[in-house]
Coordinates of C-alpha atoms in Angstrom, one line a residue:
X1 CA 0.0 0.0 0.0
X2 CA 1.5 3.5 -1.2
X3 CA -0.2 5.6 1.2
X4 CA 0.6 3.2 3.8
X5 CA 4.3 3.2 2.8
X6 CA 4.4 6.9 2.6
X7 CA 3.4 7.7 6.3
X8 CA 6.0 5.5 7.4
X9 CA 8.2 7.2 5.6
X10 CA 7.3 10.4 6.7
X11 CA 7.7 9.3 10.7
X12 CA 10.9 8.4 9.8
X13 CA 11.4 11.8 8.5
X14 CA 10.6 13.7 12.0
X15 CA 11.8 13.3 15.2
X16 CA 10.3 10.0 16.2
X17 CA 12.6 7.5 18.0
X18 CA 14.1 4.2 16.2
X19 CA 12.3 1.9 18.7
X20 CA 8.9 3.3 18.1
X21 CA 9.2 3.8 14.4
X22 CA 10.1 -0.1 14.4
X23 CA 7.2 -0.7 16.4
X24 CA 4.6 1.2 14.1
X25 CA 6.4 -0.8 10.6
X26 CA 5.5 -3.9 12.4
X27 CA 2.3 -3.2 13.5
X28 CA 1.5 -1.9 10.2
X29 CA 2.1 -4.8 8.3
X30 CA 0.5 -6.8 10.6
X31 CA -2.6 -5.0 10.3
X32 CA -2.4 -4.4 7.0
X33 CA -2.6 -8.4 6.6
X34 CA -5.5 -8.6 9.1
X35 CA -7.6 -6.7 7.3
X36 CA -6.5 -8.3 3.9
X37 CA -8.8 -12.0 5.5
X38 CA -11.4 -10.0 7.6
X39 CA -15.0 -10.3 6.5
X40 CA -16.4 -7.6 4.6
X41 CA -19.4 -8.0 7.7
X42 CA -15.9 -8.3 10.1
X43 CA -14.8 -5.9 13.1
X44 CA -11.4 -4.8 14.2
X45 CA -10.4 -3.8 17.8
X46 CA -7.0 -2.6 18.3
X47 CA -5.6 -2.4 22.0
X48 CA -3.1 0.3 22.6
X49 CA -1.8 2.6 25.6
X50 CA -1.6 6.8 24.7
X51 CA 2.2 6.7 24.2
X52 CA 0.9 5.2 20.6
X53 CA -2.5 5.5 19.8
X54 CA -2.5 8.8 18.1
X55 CA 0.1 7.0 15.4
X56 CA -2.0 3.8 14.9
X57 CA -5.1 5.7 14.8
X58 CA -3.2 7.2 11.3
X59 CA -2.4 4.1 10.4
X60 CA -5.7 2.2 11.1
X61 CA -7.1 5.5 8.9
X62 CA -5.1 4.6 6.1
X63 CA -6.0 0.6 6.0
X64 CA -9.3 0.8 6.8
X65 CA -10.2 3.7 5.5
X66 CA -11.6 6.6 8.0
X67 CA -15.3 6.2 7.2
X68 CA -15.1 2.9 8.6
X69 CA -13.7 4.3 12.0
X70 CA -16.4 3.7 14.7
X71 CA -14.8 4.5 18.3
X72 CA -12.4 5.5 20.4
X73 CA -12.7 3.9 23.5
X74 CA -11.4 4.4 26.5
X75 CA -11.0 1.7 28.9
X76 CA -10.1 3.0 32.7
X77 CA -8.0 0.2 34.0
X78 CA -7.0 1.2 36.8
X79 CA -8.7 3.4 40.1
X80 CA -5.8 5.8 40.2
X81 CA -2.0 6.5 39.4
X82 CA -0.1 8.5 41.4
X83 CA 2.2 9.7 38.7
X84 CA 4.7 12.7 39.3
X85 CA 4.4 15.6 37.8
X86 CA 1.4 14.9 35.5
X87 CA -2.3 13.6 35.8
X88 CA -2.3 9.9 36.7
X89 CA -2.2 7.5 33.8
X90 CA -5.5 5.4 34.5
X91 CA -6.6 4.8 30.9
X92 CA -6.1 2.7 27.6
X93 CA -7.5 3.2 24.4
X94 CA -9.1 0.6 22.0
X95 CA -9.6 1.8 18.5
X96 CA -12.6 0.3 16.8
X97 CA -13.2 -0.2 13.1
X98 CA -15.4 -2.3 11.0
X99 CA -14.6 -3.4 7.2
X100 CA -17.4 -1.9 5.4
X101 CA -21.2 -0.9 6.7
X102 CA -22.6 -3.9 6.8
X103 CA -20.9 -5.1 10.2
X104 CA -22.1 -6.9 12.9
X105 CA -23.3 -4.7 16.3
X106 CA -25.2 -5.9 19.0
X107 CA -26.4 -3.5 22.0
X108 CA -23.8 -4.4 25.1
X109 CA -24.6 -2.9 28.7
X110 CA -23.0 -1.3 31.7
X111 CA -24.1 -1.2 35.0
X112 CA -25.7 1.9 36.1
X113 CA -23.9 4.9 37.9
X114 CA -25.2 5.2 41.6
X115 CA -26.6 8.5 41.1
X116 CA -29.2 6.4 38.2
X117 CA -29.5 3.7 41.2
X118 CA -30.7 6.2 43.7
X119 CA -33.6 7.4 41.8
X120 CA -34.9 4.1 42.5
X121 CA -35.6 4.8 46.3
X122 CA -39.3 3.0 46.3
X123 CA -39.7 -0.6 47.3
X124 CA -42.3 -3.0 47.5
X125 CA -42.9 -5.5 50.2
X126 CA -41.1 -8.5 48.9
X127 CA -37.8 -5.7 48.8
X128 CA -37.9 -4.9 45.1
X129 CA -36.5 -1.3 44.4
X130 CA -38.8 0.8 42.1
X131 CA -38.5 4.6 40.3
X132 CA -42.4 6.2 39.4
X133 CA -42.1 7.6 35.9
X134 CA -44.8 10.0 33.8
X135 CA -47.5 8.0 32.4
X136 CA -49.6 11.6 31.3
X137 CA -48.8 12.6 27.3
X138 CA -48.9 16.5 27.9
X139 CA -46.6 18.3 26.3
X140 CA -45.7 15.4 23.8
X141 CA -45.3 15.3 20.1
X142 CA -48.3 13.1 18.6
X143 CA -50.7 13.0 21.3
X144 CA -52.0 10.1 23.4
X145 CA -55.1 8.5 24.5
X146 CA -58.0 10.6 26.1
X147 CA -59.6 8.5 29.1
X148 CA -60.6 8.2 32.5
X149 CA -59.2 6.2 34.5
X150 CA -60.0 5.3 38.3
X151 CA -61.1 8.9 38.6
X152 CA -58.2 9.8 36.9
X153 CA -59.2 11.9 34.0
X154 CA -55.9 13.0 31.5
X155 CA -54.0 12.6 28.1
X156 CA -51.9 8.9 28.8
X157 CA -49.3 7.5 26.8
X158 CA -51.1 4.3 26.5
X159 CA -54.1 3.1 25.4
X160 CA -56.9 2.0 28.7
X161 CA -55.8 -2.0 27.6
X162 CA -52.7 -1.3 28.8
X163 CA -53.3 0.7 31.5
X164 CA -55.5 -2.3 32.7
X165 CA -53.0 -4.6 32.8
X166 CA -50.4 -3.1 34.5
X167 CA -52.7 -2.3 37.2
X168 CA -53.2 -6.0 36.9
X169 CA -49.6 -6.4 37.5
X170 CA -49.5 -4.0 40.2
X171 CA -47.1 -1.7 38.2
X172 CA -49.1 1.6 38.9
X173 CA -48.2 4.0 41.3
X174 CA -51.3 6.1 43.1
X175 CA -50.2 9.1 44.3
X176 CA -51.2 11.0 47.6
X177 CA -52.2 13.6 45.2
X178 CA -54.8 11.5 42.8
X179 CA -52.0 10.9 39.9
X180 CA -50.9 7.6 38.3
X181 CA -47.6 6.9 37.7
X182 CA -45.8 4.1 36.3
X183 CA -43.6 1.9 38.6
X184 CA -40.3 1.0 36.5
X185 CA -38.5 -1.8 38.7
X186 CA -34.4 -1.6 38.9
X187 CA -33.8 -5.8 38.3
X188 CA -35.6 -5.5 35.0
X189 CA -33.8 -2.5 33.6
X190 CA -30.6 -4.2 31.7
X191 CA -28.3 -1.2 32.0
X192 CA -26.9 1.7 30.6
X193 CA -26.0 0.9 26.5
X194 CA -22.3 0.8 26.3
X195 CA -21.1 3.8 25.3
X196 CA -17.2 5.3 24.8
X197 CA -15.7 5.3 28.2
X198 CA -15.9 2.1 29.8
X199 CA -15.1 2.5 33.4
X200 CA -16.6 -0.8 34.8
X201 CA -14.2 -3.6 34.0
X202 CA -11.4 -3.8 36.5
X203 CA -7.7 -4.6 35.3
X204 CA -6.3 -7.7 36.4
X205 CA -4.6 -7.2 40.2
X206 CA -2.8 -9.2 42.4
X207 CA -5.5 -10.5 44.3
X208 CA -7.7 -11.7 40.7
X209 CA -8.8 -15.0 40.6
X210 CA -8.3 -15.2 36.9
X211 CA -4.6 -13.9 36.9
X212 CA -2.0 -16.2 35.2
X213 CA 1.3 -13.6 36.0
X214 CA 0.7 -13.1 32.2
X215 CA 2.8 -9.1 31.6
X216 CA -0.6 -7.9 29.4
X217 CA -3.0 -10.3 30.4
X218 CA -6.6 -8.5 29.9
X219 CA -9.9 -9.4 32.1
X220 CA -12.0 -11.9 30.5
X221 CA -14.9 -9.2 30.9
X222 CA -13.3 -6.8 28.7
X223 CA -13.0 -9.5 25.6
X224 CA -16.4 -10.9 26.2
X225 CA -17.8 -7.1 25.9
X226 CA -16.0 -6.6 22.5
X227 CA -16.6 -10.2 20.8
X228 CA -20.7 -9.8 22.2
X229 CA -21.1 -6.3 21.0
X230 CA -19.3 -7.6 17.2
X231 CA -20.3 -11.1 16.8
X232 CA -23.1 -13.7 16.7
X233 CA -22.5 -17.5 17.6
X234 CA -20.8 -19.0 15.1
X235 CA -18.5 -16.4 14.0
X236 CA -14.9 -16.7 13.8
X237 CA -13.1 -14.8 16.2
X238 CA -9.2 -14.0 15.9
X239 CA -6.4 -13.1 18.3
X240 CA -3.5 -12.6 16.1
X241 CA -1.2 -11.7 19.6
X242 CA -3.1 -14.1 21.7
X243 CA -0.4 -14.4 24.8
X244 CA -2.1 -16.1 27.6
X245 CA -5.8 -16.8 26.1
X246 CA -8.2 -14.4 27.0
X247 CA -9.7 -13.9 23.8
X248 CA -9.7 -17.4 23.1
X249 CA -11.2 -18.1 26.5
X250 CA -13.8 -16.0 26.1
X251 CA -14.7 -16.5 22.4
X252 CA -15.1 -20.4 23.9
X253 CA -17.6 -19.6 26.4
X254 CA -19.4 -17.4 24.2
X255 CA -20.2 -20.1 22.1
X256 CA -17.7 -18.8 18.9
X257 CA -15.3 -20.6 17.0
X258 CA -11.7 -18.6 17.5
X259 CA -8.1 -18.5 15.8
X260 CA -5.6 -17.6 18.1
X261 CA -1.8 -16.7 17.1
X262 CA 1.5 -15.9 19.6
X263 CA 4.8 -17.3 18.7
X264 CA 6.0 -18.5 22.1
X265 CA 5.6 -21.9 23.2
X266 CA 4.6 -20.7 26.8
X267 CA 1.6 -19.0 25.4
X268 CA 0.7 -22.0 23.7
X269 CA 0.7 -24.0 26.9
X270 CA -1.0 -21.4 29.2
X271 CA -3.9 -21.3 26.8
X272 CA -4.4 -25.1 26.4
X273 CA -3.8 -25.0 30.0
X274 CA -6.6 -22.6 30.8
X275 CA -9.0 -24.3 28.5
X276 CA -8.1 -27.4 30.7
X277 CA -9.1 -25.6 34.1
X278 CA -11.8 -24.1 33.0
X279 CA -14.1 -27.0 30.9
X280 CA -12.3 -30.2 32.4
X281 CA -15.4 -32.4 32.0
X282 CA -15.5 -31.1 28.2
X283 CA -11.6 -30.2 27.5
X284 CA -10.5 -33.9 25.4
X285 CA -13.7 -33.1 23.2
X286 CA -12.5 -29.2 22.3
X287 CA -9.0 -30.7 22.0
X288 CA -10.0 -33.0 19.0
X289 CA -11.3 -29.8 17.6
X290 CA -8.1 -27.7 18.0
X291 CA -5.2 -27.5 15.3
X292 CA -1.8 -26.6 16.9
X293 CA 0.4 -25.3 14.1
X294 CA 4.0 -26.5 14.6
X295 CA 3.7 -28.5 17.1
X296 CA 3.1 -32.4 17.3
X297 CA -0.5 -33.8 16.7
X298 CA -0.1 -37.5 17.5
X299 CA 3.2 -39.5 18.6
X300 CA 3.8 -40.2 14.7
X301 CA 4.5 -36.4 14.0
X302 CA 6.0 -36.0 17.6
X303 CA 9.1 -38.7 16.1
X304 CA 9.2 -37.0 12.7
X305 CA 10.0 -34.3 14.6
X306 CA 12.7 -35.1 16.4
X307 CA 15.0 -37.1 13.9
X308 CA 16.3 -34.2 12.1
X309 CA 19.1 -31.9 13.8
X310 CA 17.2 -28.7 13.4
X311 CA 14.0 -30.8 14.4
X312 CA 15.5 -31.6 17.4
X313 CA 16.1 -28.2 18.7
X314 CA 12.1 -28.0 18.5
X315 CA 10.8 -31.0 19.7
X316 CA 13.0 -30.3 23.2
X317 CA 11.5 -27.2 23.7
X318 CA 7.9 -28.7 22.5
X319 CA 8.6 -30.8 25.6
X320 CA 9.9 -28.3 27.6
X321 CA 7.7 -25.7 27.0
X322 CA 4.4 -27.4 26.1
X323 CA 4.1 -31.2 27.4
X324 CA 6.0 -29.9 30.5
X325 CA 5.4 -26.3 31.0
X326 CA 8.8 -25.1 31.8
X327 CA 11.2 -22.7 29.8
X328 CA 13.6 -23.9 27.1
X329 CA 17.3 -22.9 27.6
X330 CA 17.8 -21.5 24.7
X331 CA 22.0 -23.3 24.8
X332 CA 21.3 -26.8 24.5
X333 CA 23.6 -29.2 26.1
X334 CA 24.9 -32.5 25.7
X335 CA 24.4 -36.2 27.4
X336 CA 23.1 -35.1 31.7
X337 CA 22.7 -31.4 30.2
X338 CA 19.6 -29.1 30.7
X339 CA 17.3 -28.7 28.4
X340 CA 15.0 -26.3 30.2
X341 CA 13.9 -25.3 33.6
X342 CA 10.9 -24.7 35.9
X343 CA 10.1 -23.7 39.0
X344 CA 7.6 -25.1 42.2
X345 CA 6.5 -23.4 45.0
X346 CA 7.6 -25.5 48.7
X347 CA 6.5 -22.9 51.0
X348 CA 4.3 -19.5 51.2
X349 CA 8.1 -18.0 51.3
X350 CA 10.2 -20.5 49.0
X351 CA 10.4 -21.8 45.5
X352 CA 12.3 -25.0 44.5
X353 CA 13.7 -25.3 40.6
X354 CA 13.8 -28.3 38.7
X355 CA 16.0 -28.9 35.4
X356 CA 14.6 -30.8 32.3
X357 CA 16.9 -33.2 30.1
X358 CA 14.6 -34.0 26.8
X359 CA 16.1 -37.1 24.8
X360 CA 15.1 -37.2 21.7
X361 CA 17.1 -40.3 20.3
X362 CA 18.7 -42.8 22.3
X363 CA 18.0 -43.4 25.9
X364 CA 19.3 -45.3 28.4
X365 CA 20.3 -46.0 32.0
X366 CA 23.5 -44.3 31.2
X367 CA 22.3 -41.1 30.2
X368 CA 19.9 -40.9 33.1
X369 CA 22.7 -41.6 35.5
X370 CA 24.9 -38.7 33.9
X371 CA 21.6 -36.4 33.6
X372 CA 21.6 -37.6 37.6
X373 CA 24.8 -36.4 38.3
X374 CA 24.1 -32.9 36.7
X375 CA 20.5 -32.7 38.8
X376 CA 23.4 -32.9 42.1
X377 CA 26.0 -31.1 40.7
X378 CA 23.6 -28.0 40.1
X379 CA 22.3 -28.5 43.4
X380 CA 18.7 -27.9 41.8
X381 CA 15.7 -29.3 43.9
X382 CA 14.8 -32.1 41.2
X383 CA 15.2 -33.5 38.0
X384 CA 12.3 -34.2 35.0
X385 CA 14.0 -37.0 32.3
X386 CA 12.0 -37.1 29.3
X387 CA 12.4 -39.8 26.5
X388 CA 10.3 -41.7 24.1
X389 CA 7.8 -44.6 26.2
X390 CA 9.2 -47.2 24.7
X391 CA 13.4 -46.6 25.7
X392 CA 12.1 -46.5 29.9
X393 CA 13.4 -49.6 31.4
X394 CA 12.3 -51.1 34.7
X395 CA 16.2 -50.2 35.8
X396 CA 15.7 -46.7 35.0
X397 CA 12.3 -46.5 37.2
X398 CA 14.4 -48.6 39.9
X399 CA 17.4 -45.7 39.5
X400 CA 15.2 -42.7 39.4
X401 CA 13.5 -44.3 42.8
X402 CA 16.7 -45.0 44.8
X403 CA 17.3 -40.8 44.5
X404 CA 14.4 -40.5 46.7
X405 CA 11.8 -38.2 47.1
X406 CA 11.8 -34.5 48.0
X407 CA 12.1 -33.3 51.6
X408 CA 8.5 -32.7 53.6
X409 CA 7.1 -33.8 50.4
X410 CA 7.5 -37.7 50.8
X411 CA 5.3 -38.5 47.7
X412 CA 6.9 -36.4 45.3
X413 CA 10.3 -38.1 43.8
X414 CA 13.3 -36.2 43.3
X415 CA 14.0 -37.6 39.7
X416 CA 10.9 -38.3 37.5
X417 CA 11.1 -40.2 34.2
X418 CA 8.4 -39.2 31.8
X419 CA 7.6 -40.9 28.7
X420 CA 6.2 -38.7 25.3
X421 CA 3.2 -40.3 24.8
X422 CA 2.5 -40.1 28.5
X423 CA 3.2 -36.3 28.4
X424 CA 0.3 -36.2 25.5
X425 CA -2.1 -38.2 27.3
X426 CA -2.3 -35.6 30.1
X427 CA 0.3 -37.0 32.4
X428 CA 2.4 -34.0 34.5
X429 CA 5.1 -34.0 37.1
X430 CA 4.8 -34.6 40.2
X431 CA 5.0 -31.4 42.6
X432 CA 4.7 -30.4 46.0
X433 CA 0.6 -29.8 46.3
X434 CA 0.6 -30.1 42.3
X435 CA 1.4 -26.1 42.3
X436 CA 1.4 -24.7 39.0
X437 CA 4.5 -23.7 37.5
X438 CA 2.1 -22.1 34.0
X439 CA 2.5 -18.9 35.4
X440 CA 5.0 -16.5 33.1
X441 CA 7.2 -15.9 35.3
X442 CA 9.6 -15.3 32.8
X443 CA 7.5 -13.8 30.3
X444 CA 9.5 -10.6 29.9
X445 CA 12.0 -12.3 27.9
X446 CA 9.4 -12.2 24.8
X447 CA 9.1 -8.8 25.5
X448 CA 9.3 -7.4 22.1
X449 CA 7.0 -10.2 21.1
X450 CA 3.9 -9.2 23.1
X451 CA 4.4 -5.6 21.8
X452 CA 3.4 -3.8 25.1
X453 CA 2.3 -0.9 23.3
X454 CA -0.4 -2.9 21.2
X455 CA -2.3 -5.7 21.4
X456 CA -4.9 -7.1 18.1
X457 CA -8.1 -8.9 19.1

């Protein structure tokens, strides 16, 4: 695109910094080819802090054209900042653009301000709040209906059926002064329609049950919002920087097939790992219907994998990262060498660390002795071995054993042999408690990755 090429060109022209003129060329390709596949009835939020917005808002211009630029949001994400020397930063923006006119939009609510709540100061005996509203037509455009009613002789905005009936229902209000109002109950009402500023979804904290330690980890309420207001069941929803899931968890429960996209191996595992928490009963039946690009599907593809030298390299950190859940060391080692690493919580106040050797050839009670020896010589906590099913010998499970188990924790072994196609069936190492070691901690490290300044959904 010309135009497109031209404004990059011209921010590399004025005094923009290298880092963030990089950042806006890859975003802008990347967009460019999201809206190349999205439906001409499609939608497009972008996610972006205020250090950048005002740039991809150009760019967002340029590729999809400003007529078909529908909001800025703004998304208060936190209560308050207490930033020096300026206003606290509390706020993100999500740009919002659709591919033509004929996109999807469905009416999404917020809950109402308390100054709305406290008109509704009436309740009836079985507690339910109410507000009395107008029921006369005076003073209206196009009339009403001339009747009396109960004594009541005036101009109503509906006809004497209706009037009947919610007297029937008990929905009129009789005033000490011979009126009729109508009685409009609070738990009916279904909320304020959405509008810019959306002030009612909290970040993710500390304290959030939902938190996975993920750097730009969104709150499920937030994507469920966006993919309700600009989809029906049944369309396809896409992540193209899907970190730990929440798109993808929330275009699941909303009933919407979804395409999600990250290039670390961590991100991959958190999401299939959240899917797992969250529908267990259900999980093996979404699983059949998930494609995992690049990775192993069945054991056959998990040994094509791993005959080839640069093969290898990826089915260790497959292992690692995926079947296990740890983190890759990106300097593979030889024979009793680490392969990647993970951490386990023993304590409120300590972690342990475990090392993972990943064979993906030979195995044998050799190399797990030498891979015991470096599990000591680190001085590391424990010791995952993983190998093909078929090279674990009854002597190996007998040498693993004789290291014992860890200390407090009798039923936890200190070196655990875990075959491939146990890994894909679901099988996980043993820990203190089970603890969860899917957490990303060590996410930072695919930093320029998650683009902090931007996020697609």
């Amino acid at each position: 695109d010309i135009d497109l090429f031209r404004l990059l060109d011209a921010f590399n022209d004025i005094r923009i910094s290298r880092s963030a003129l990089s950042y806006l060329t890859t975003m802008a390709i990347r967009i460019w080819y999201m809206h190349k596949v999205l439906k001409p009835t499609g939608s497009f939020y972008l996610h972006c802090d205020p250090n950048m917005s005002h740039y991809l808002k150009v760019v967002c211009d340029l590729i999809f054209e400003e007529k078909n630029f529908r909001n800025e949001i703004t998304w208060k994400r936190t209560s308050a900042h207490n930033d020096a020397k300026k206003f606290g930063a509390n706020t993100d923006i999500i740009l919002f653009y659709s591919m033509s006119n004929k996109y999807t939009f469905n009416t999404v609510y917020q809950p109402y301000d308390a100054d709305y709540i406290a008109r509704f100061r009436n309740s009836d005996p079985d507690g339910r709040k109410w507000a009395d509203y107008d029921l006369s037509a005076k003073g209206l455009t196009g009339g009403g209906y001339k009747y009396k009613y109960k004594g009541v002789d005036s101009l109503w905005r509906c006809p004497l059926g209706t009037m009947k009936r919610l007297d029937k229902e008990g929905r009129l209000h009789f005033t000490n002064k011979g009126g009729i109002r109508l009685k409009r109950y609070l738990d009916e009402l279904p909320g304020l329609p959405c509008q810019a500023l959306w002030h009612d979804i909290s970040p993710i904290n500390s304290q959030a049950a939902e938190r996975l330690g993920y750097p730009t980890q969104k709150p499920l309420a937030l994507l469920e919002r966006i993919i309700t207001a600009s989809s029906s069941e049944g369309d396809l929803v896409a992540d193209f920087f899907c970190g730990c899931g929440t798109t993808v968890a929330a275009a699941q429960k909303l009933d919407r097939p979804w395409l999600g996209v990250d290039i670390s191996h961590l991100a991959v595992r958190l999401v299939l790992k959240r899917l797992k928490d969250t529908y267990k009963e259900d999980y093996k039946e979404i699983l059949k219907n998930i494609d995992i690009d690049g990775f192993p599907r069945d054991i056959a593809s998990a040994r094509e994998l791993a005959v080839t030298e640069r093969g290898r390299i990826k089915f260790q950190d497959w292992v690692v990262e995926v079947l296990i859940g740890g983190i890759s060391n990106p300097k593979k080692s030889g024979e009793g060498g680490e392969d990647g690493h993970f951490t386990f919580p023993v304590s409120s106040q300590k972690s342990g660390v475990g090392i993972i050797e990943v064979k993906s050839g030979n195995a044998n009670i050799a190399s797990l002795r030498s891979f015991i020896t470096s599990v000591k010589q680190k001085k590391v906590d424990m010791g995952v071995f993983a190998c093909f099913d078929e090279k674990i010998t009854n002597g190996m499970r007998r040498e693993a054993k004789e290291e014992g188990t860890l200390p407090n924790f009798p039923g936890v072994d200190k070196i655990q042999i875990l075959g491939i196609e146990e890994l894909m069936d679901g099988k996980e190492v043993q820990l203190p408690g089970r603890g969860d070691f899917n957490h990303f901690r060590s996410a930072a490290r695919y930093k320029e990755d998650l683009h902090e300044n931007g996020e697609l959904f």
